[in-house]
PDB file of C-alpha atoms and ligand atoms in Angstrom:
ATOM      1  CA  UNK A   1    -112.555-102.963 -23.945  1.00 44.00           C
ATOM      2  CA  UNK A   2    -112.169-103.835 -27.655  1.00 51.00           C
ATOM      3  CA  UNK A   3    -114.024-100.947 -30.154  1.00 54.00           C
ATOM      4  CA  UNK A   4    -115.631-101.392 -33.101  1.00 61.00           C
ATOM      5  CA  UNK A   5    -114.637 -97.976 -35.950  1.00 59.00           C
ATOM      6  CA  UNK A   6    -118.574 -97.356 -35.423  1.00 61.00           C
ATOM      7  CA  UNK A   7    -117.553 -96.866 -31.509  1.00 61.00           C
ATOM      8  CA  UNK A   8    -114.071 -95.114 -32.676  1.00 59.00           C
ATOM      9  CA  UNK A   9    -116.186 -92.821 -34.795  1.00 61.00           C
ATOM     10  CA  UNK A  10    -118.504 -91.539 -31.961  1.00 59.00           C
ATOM     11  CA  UNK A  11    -115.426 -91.052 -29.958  1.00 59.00           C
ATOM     12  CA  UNK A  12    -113.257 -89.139 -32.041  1.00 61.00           C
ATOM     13  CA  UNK A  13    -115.441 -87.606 -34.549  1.00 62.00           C
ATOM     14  CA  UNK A  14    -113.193 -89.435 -37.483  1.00 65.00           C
ATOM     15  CA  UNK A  15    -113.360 -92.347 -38.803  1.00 64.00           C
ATOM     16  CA  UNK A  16    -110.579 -95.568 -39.549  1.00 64.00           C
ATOM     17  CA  UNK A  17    -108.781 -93.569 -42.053  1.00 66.00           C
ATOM     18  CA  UNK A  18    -108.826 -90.200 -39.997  1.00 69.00           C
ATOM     19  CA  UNK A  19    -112.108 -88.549 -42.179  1.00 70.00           C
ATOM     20  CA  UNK A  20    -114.019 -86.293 -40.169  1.00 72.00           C
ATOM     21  CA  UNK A  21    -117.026 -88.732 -39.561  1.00 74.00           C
ATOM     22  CA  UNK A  22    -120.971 -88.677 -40.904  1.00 81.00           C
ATOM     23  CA  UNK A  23    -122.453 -90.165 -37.355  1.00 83.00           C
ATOM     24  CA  UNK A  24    -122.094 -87.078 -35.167  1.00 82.00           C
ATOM     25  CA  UNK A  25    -124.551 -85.312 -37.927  1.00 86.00           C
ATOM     26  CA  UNK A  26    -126.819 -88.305 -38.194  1.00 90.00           C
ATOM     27  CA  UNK A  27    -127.581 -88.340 -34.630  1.00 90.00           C
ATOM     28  CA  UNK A  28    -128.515 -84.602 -34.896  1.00 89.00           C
ATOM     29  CA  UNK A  29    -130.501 -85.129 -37.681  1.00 92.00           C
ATOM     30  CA  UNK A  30    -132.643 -87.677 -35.470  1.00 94.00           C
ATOM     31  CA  UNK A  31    -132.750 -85.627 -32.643  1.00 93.00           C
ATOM     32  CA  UNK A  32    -133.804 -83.202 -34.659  1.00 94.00           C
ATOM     33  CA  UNK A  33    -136.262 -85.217 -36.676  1.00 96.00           C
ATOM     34  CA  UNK A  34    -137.634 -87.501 -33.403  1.00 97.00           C
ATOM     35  CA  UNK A  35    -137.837 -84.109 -30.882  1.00 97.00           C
ATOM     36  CA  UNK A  36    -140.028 -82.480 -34.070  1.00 97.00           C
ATOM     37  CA  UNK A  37    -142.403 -85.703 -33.986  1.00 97.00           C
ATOM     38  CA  UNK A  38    -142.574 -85.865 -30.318  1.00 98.00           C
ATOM     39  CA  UNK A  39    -143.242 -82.056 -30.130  1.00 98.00           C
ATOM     40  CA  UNK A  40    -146.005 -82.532 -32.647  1.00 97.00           C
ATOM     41  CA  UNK A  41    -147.381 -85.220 -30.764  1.00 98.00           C
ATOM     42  CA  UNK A  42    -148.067 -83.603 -27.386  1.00 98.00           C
ATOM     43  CA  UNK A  43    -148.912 -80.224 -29.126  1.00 97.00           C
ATOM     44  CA  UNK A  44    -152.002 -82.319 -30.418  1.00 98.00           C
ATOM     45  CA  UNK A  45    -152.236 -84.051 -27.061  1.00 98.00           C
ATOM     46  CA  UNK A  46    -152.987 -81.134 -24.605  1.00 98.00           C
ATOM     47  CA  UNK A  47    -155.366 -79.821 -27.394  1.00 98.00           C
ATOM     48  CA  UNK A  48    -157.184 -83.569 -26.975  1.00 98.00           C
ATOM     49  CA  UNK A  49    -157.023 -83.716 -23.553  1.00 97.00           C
ATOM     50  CA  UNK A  50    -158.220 -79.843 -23.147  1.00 98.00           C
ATOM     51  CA  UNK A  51    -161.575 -81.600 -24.345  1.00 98.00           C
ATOM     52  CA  UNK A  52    -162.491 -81.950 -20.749  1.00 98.00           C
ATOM     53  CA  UNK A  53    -162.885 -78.288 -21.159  1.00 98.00           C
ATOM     54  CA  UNK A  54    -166.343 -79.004 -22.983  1.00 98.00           C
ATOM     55  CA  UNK A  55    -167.598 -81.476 -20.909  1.00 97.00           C
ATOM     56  CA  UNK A  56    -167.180 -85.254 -19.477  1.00 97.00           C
ATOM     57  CA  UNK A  57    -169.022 -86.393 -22.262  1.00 97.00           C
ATOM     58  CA  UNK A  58    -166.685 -84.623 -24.721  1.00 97.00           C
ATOM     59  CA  UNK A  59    -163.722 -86.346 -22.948  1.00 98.00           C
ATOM     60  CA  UNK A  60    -165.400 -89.461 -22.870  1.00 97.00           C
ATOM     61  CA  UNK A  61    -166.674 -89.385 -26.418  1.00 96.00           C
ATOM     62  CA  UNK A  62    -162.588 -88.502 -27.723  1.00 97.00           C
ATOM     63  CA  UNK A  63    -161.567 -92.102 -25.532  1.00 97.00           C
ATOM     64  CA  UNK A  64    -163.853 -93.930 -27.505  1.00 96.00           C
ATOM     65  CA  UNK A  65    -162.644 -92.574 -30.235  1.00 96.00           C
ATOM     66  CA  UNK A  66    -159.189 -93.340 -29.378  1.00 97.00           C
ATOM     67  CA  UNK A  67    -160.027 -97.256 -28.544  1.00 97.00           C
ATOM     68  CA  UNK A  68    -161.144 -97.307 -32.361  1.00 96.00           C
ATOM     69  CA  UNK A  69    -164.843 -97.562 -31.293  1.00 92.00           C
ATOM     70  CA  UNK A  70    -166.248 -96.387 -34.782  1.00 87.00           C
ATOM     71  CA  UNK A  71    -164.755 -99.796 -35.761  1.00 93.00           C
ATOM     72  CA  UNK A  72    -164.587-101.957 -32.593  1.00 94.00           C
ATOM     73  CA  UNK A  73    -168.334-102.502 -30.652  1.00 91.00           C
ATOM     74  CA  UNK A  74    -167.083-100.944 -27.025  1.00 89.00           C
ATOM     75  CA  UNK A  75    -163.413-100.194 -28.465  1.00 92.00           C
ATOM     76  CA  UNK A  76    -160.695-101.783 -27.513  1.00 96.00           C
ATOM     77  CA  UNK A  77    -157.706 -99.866 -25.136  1.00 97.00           C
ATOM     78  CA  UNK A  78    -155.414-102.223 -26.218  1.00 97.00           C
ATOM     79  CA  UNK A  79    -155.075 -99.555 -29.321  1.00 97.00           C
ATOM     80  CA  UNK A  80    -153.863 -96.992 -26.850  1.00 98.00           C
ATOM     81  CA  UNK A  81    -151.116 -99.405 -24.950  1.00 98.00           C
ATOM     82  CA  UNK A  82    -150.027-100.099 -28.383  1.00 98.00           C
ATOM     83  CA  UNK A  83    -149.868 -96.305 -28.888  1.00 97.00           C
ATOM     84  CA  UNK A  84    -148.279 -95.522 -25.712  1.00 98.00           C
ATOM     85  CA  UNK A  85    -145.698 -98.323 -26.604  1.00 98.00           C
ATOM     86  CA  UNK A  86    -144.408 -96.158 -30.110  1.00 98.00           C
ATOM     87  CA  UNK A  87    -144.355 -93.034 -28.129  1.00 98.00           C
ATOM     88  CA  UNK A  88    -142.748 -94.944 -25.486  1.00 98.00           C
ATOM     89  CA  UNK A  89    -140.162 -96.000 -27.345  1.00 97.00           C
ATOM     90  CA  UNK A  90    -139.575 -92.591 -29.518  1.00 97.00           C
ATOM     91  CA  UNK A  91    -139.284 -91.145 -26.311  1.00 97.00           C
ATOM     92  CA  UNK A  92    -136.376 -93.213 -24.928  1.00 96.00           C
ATOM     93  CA  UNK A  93    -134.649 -92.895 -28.013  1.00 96.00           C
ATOM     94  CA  UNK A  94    -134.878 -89.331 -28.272  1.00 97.00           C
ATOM     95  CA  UNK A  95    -133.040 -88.580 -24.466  1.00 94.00           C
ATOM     96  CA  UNK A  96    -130.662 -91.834 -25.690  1.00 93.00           C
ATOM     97  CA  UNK A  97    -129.403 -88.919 -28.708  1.00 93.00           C
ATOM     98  CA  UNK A  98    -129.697 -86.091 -26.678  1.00 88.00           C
ATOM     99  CA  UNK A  99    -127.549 -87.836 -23.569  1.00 84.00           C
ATOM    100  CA  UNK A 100    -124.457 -86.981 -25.256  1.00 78.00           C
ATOM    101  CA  UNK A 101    -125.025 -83.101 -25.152  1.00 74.00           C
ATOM    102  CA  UNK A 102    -124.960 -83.540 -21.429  1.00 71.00           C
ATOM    103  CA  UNK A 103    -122.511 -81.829 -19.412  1.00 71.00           C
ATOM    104  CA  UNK A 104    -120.429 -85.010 -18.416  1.00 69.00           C
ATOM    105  CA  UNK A 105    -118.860 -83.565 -15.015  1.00 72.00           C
ATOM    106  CA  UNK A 106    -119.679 -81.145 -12.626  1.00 71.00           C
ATOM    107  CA  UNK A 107    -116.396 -79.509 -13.720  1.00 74.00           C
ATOM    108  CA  UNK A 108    -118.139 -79.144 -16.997  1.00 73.00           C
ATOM    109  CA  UNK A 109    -120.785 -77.720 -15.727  1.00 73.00           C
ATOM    110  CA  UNK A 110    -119.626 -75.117 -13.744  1.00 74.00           C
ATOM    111  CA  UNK A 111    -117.430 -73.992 -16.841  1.00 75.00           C
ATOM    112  CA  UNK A 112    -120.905 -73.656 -18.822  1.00 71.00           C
ATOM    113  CA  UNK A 113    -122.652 -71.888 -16.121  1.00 71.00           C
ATOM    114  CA  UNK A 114    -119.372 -69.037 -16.012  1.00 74.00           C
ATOM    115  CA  UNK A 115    -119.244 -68.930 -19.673  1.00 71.00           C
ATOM    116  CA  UNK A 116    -123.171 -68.470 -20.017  1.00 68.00           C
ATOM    117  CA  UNK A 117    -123.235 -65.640 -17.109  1.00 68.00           C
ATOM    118  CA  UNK A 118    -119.788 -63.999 -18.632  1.00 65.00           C
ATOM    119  CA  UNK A 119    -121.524 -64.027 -22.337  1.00 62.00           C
ATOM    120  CA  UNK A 120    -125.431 -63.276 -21.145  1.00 60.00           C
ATOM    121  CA  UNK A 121    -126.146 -65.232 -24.290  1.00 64.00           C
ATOM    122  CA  UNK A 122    -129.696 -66.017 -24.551  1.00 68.00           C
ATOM    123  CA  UNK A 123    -129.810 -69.350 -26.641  1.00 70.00           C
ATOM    124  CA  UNK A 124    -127.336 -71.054 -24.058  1.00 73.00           C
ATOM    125  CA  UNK A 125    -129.724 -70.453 -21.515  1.00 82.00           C
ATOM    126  CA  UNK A 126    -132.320 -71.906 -23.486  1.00 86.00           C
ATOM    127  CA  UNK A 127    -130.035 -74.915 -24.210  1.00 84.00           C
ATOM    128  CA  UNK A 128    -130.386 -75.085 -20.394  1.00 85.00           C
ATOM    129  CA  UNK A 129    -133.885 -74.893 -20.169  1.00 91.00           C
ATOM    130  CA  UNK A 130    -133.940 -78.099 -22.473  1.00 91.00           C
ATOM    131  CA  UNK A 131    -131.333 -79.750 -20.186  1.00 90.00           C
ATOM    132  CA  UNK A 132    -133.088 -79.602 -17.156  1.00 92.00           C
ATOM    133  CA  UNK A 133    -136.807 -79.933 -18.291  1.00 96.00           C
ATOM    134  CA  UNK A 134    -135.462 -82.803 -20.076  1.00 95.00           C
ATOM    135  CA  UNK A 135    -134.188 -84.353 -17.151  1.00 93.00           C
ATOM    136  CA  UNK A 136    -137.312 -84.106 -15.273  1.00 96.00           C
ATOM    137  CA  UNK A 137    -139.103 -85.014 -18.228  1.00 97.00           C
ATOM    138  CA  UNK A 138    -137.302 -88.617 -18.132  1.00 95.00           C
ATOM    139  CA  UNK A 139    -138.609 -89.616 -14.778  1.00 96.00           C
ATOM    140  CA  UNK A 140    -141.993 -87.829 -14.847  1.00 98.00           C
ATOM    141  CA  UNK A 141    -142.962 -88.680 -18.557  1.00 98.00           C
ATOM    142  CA  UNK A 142    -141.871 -92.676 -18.059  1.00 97.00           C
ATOM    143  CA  UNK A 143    -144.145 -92.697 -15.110  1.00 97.00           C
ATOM    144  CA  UNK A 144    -147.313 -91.614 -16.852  1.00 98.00           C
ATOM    145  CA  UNK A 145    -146.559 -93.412 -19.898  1.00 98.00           C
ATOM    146  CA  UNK A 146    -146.333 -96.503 -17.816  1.00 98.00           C
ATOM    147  CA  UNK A 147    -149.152 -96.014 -16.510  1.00 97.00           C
ATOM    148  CA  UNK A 148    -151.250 -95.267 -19.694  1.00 98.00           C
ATOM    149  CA  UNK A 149    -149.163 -97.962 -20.999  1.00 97.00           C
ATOM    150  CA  UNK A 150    -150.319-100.744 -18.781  1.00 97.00           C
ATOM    151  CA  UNK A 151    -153.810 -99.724 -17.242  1.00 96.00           C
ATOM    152  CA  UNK A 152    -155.704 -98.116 -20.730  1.00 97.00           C
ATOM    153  CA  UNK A 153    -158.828 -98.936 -19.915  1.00 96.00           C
ATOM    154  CA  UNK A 154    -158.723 -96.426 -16.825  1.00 96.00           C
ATOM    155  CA  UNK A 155    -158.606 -93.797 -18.984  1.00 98.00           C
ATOM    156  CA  UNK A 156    -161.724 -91.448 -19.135  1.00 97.00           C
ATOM    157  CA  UNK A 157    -163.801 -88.284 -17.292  1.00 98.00           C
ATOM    158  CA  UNK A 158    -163.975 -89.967 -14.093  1.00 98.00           C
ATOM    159  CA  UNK A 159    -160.908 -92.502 -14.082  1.00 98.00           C
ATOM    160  CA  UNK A 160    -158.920 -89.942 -15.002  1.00 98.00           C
ATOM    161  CA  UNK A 161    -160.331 -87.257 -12.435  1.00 98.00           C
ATOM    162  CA  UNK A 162    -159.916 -89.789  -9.744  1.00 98.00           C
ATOM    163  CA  UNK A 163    -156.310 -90.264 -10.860  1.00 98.00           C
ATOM    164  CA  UNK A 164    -155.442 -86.913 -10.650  1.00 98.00           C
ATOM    165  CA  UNK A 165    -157.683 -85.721  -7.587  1.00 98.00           C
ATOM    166  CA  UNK A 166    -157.778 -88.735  -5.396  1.00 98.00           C
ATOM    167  CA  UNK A 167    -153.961 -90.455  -6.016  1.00 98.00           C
ATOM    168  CA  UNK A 168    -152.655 -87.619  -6.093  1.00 98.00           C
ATOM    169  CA  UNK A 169    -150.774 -87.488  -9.499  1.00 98.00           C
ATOM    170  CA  UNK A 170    -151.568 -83.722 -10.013  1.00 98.00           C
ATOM    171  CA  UNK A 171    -148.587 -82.779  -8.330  1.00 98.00           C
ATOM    172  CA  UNK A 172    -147.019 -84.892 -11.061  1.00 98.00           C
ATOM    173  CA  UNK A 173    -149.000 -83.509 -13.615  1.00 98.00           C
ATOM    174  CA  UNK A 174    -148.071 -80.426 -12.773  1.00 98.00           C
ATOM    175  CA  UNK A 175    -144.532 -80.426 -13.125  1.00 98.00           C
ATOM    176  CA  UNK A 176    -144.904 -82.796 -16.487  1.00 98.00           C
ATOM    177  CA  UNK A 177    -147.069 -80.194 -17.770  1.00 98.00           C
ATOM    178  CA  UNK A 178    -144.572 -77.016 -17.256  1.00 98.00           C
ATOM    179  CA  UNK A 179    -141.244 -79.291 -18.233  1.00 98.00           C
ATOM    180  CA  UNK A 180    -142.980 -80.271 -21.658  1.00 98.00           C
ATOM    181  CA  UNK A 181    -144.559 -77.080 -22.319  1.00 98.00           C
ATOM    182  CA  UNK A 182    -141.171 -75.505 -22.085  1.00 98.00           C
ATOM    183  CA  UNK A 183    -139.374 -78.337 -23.674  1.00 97.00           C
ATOM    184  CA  UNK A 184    -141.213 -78.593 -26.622  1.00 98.00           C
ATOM    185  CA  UNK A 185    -141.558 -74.953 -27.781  1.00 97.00           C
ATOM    186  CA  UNK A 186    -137.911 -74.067 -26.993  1.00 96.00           C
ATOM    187  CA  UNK A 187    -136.896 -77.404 -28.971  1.00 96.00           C
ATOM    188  CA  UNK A 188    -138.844 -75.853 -31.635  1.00 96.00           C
ATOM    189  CA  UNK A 189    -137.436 -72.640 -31.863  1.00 95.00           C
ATOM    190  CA  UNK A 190    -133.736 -74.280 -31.558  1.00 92.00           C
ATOM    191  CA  UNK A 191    -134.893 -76.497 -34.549  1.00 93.00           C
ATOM    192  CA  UNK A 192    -135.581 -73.112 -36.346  1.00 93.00           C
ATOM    193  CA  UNK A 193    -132.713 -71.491 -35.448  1.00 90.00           C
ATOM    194  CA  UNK A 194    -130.466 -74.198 -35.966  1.00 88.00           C
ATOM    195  CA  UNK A 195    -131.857 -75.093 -39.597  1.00 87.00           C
ATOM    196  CA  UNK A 196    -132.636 -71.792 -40.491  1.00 88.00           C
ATOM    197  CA  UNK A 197    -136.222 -72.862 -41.903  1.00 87.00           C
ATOM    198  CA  UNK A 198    -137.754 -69.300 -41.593  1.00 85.00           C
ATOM    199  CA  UNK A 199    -134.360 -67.392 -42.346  1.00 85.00           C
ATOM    200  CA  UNK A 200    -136.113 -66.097 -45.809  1.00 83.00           C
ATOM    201  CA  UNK A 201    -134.531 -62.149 -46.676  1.00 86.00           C
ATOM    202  CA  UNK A 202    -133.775 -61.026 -43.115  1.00 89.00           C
ATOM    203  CA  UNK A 203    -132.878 -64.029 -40.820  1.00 88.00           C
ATOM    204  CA  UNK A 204    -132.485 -61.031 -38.009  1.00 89.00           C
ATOM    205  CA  UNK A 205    -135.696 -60.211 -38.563  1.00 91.00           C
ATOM    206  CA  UNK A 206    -137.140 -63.276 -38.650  1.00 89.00           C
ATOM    207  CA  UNK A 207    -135.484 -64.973 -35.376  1.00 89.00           C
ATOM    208  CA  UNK A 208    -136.984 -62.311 -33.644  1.00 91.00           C
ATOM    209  CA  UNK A 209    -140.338 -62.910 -35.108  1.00 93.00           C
ATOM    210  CA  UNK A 210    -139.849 -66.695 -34.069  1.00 93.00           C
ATOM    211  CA  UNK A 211    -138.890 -66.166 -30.621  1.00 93.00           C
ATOM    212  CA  UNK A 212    -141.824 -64.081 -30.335  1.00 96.00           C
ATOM    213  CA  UNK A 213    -144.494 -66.615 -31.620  1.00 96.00           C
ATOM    214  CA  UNK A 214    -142.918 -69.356 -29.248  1.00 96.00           C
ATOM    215  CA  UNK A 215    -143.463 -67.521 -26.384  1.00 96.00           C
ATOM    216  CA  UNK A 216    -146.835 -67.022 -27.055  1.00 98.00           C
ATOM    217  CA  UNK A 217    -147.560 -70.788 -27.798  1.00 98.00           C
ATOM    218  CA  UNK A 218    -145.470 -71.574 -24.237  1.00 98.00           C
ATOM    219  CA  UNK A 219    -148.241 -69.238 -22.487  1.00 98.00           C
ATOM    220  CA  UNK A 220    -151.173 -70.513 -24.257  1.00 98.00           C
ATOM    221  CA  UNK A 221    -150.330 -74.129 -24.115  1.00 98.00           C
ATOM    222  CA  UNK A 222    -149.633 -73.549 -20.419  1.00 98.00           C
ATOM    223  CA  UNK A 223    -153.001 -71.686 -19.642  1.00 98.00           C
ATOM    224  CA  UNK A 224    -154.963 -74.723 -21.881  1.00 98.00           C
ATOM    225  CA  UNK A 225    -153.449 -77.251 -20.130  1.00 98.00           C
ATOM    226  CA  UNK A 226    -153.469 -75.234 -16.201  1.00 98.00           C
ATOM    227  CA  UNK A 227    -157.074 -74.699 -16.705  1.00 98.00           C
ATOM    228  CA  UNK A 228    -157.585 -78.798 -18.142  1.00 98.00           C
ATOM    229  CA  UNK A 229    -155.792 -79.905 -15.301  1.00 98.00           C
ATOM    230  CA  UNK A 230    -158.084 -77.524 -12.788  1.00 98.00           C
ATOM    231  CA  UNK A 231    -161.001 -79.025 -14.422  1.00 98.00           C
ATOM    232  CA  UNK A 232    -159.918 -83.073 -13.382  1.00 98.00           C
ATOM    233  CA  UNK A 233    -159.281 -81.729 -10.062  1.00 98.00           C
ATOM    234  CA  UNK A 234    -163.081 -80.272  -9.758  1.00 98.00           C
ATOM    235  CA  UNK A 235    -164.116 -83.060 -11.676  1.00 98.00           C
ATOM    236  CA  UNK A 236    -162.273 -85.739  -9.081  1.00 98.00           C
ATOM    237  CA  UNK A 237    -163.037 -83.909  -6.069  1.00 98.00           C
ATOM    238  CA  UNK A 238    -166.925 -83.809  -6.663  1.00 98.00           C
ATOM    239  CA  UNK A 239    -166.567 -87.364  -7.572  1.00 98.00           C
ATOM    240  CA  UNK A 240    -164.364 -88.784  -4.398  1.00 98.00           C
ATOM    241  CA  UNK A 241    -167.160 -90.190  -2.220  1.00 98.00           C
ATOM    242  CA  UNK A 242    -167.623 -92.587  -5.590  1.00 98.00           C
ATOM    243  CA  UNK A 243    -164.232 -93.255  -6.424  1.00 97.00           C
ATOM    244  CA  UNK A 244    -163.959 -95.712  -8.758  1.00 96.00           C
ATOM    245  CA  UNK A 245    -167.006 -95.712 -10.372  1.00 97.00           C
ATOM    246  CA  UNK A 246    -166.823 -94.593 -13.891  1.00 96.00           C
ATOM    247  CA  UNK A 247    -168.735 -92.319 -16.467  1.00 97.00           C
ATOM    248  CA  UNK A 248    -171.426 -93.978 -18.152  1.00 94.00           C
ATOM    249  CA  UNK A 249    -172.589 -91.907 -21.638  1.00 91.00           C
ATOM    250  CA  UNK A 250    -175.248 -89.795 -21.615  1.00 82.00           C
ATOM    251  CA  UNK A 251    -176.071 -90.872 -24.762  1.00 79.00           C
ATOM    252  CA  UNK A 252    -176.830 -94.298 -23.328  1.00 65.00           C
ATOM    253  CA  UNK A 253    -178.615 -93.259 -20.296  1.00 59.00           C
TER     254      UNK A 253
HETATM  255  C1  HEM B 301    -149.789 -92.450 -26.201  1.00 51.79           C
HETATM  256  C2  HEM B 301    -149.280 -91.868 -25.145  1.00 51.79           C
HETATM  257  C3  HEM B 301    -150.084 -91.039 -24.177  1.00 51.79           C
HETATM  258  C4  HEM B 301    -151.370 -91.195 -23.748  1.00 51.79           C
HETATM  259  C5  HEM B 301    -152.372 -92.257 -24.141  1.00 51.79           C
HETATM  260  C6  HEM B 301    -151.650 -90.112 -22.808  1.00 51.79           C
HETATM  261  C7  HEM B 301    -152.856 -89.898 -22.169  1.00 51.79           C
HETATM  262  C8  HEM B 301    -153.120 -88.924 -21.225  1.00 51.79           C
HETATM  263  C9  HEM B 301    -154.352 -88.779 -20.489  1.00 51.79           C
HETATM  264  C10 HEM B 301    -155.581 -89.681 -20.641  1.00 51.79           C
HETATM  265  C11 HEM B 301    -154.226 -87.709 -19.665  1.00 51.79           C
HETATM  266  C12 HEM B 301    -155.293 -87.190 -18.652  1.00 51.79           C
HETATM  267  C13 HEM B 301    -154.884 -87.559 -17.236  1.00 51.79           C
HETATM  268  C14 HEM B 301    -154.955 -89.046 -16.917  1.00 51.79           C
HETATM  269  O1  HEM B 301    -155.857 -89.764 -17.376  1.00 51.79           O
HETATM  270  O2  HEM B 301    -154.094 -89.514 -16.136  1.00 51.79           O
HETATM  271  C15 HEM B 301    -152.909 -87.144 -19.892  1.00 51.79           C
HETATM  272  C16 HEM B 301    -152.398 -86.025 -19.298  1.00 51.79           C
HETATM  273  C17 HEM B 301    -151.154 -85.492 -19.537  1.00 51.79           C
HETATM  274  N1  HEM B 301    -150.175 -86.034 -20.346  1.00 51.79           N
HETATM  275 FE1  HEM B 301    -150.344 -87.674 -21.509  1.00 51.79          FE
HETATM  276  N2  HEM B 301    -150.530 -89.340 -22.694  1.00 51.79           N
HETATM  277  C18 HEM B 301    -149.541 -89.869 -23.512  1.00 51.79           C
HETATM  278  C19 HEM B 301    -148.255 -89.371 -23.686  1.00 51.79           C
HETATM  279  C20 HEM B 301    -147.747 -88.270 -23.063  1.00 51.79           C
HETATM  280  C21 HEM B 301    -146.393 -87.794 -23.212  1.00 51.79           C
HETATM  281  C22 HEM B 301    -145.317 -88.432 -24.080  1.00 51.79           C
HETATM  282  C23 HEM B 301    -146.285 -86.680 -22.428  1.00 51.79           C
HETATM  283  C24 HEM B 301    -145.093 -85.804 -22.201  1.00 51.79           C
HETATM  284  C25 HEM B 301    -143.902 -86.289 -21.994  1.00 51.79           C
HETATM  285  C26 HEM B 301    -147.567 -86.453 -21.795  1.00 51.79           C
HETATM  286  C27 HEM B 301    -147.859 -85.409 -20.947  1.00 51.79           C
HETATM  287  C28 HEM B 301    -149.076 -85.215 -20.298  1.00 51.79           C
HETATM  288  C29 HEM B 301    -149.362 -84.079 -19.416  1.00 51.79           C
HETATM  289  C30 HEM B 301    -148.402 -82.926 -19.104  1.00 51.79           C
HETATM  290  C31 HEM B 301    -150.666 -84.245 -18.954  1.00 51.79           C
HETATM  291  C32 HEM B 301    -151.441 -83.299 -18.049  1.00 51.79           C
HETATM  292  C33 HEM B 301    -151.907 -82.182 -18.926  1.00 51.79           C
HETATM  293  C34 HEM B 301    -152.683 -81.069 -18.213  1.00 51.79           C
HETATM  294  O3  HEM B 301    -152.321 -80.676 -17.132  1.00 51.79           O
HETATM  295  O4  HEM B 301    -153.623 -80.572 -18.820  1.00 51.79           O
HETATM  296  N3  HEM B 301    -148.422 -87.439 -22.207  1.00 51.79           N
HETATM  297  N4  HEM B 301    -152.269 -87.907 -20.834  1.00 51.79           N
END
C-alpha cells in the first residue's frame, strides 16, 4: 500500500528526512484538549440532569430551556439533535486519538498486565481504568447519543422516565453512568499529572492533594447521578399504566 510521509510519520515517529516528528505530540495535545472538553461537558450534564432531583417540573422547565424556548414559542428539539451531533462527533474523534494507546495484541497485553502487577504502580492501573471504561463507553455512549440524536423531542420528566423504567435502558444507564464517572475524573487527574498544571512548590505534595479531590468528585458525581437515575425509575414506574403520555406544565394547567 503506497504511504504518504504524513502516514510514514505516524509510523515511525520521524519524518522524510529522519527528524523525530511533531504529529505524535499533536495528537496528545487533542486528546488532551478534546477529553478536557468532553469531561467538562458531562460534568455539567449530570448536574442538569440531577434536576429531576427537584421535581418534574424542574426537569421539564431545563428541556425547554434547552429547545431555546425563551426564543422559540414551544422550542424547537431540533437545537438538541444539532447538539448531540457536535458532541457526537467530538466523541468519535476523541476514541479515534486515543485508539492508538491501545494494547494492539493480546501478547501486548499480557506483557502490560505482568509489568503493572510486578511494578504495583498506581497510574498504570489507572491508565487501565481509562482503557476499559473507554471501551464500554464506545458502545454504550453511541447508543444514547443516537438516540437523543434522532428522537429529541422524547426528551422530558415522563419520556424520559418511561425510557428508563419501561424500555428498560437503566441497565444501560447504569453502566454509562459508572464508565463515565470513572473515565472522566481519572482523565482529569492524568491531564494534571501529565501537564503538571498544579505542580506549584511541591509537585509531591500536590499530586497527592489531586488524587485526593478526584476521588471525591468520582463519589459525589456517582451518588448525584445513582440517586437521579433512582428518581426516573420511581418516576417511570408510577407512570407505566400511562406510558407514553407526557408531562404537561404545571404552569399551564
Ligand atoms: C448533547 C448530547 C446529550 C444529550 C442531549 C443527553 C441527554 C440526556 C438525557 C435527557 C438523559 C436522561 C435520560 C433519558 O432521557 O434517556 C441523559 C442521561 C444520561 N446521559 Fe446523556 N446526553 C447527552 C450526551 C451524553 C454523553 C456524551 C454521555 C457520556 C458518554 C452521557 C451520559 C449520560 C448518562 C450516564 C446518563 C444517566 C445519568 C444518571 O444515571 O443520572 N450523555 N442524557
Amino acid at each position: 500500500m503506497p504511504q504518504n510521509d504524513n502516514t510514514v510519520e505516524l509510523l515511525t515517529g520521524k519524518d522524510r528526512l529522519g527528524k523525530k516528528s511533531r504529529i505524535p505530540a499533536w495528537l496528545d495535545y487533542l486528546q488532551s484538549a478534546t477529553g478536557l472538553f468532553l469531561a467538562l461537558f458531562i460534568t455539567f450534564h449530570i448536574l442538569f440532569e440531577s434536576s429531576i432531583l427537584f421535581g418534574k417540573e424542574a426537569m421539564y422547565r431545563l428541556t425547554k430551556m434547552f429547545e431555546g424556548e425563551p426564543f422559540i414559542e414551544g422550542g424547537e428539539p431540533l437545537i438538541i439533535t444539532a447538539l448531540a451531533f457536535i458532541i457526537f462527533s467530538m466523541f468519535i474523534f476523541h476514541a479515534f486519538l486515543a485508539m492508538r494507546k491501545f494494547p494492539s495484541s493480546y501478547k501486548e497485553y499480557q506483557r502490560y498486565r505482568a509489568h503493572s502487577k510486578l511494578m504495583h504502580h498506581q497510574d498504570t492501573n489507572l491508565w487501565f481504568i481509562q482503557i476499559t471504561t473507554g471501551f464500554a463507553m464506545f458502545f454504550l455512549g453511541s447508543i444514547h447519543l443516537y438516540m437523543m440524536m434522532t428522537s429529541p423531542e422524547n426528551i422530558g420528566p415522563f419520556a424520559s422516565s418511561d425510557r428508563i423504567y419501561s424500555d428498560w435502558m437503566w441497565p444501560m444507564y447504569l453502566l454509562l453512568l459508572i464508565s463515565v464517572v470513572l473515565h472522566a475524573w481519572v482523565g482529569v487527574y492524568r491531564l494534571i499529572i501529565k501537564w503538571g498544571w498544579f505542580d506549584g512548590d511541591n509537585p509531591r505534595q500536590n499530586r497527592k492533594r489531586a488524587k485526593t479531590m478526584i476521588k471525591g468528585l468520582v463519589a459525589i458525581y456517582l451518588v448525584l447521578g445513582l440517586l437521579s437515575l433512582a428518581s426516573y425509575m420511581k418516576i417511570g414506574y408510577d407512570h407505566q399504566d400511562k406510558y407514553g403520555e407526557r408531562y404537561v406544565s404545571e404552569v399551564k394547567k
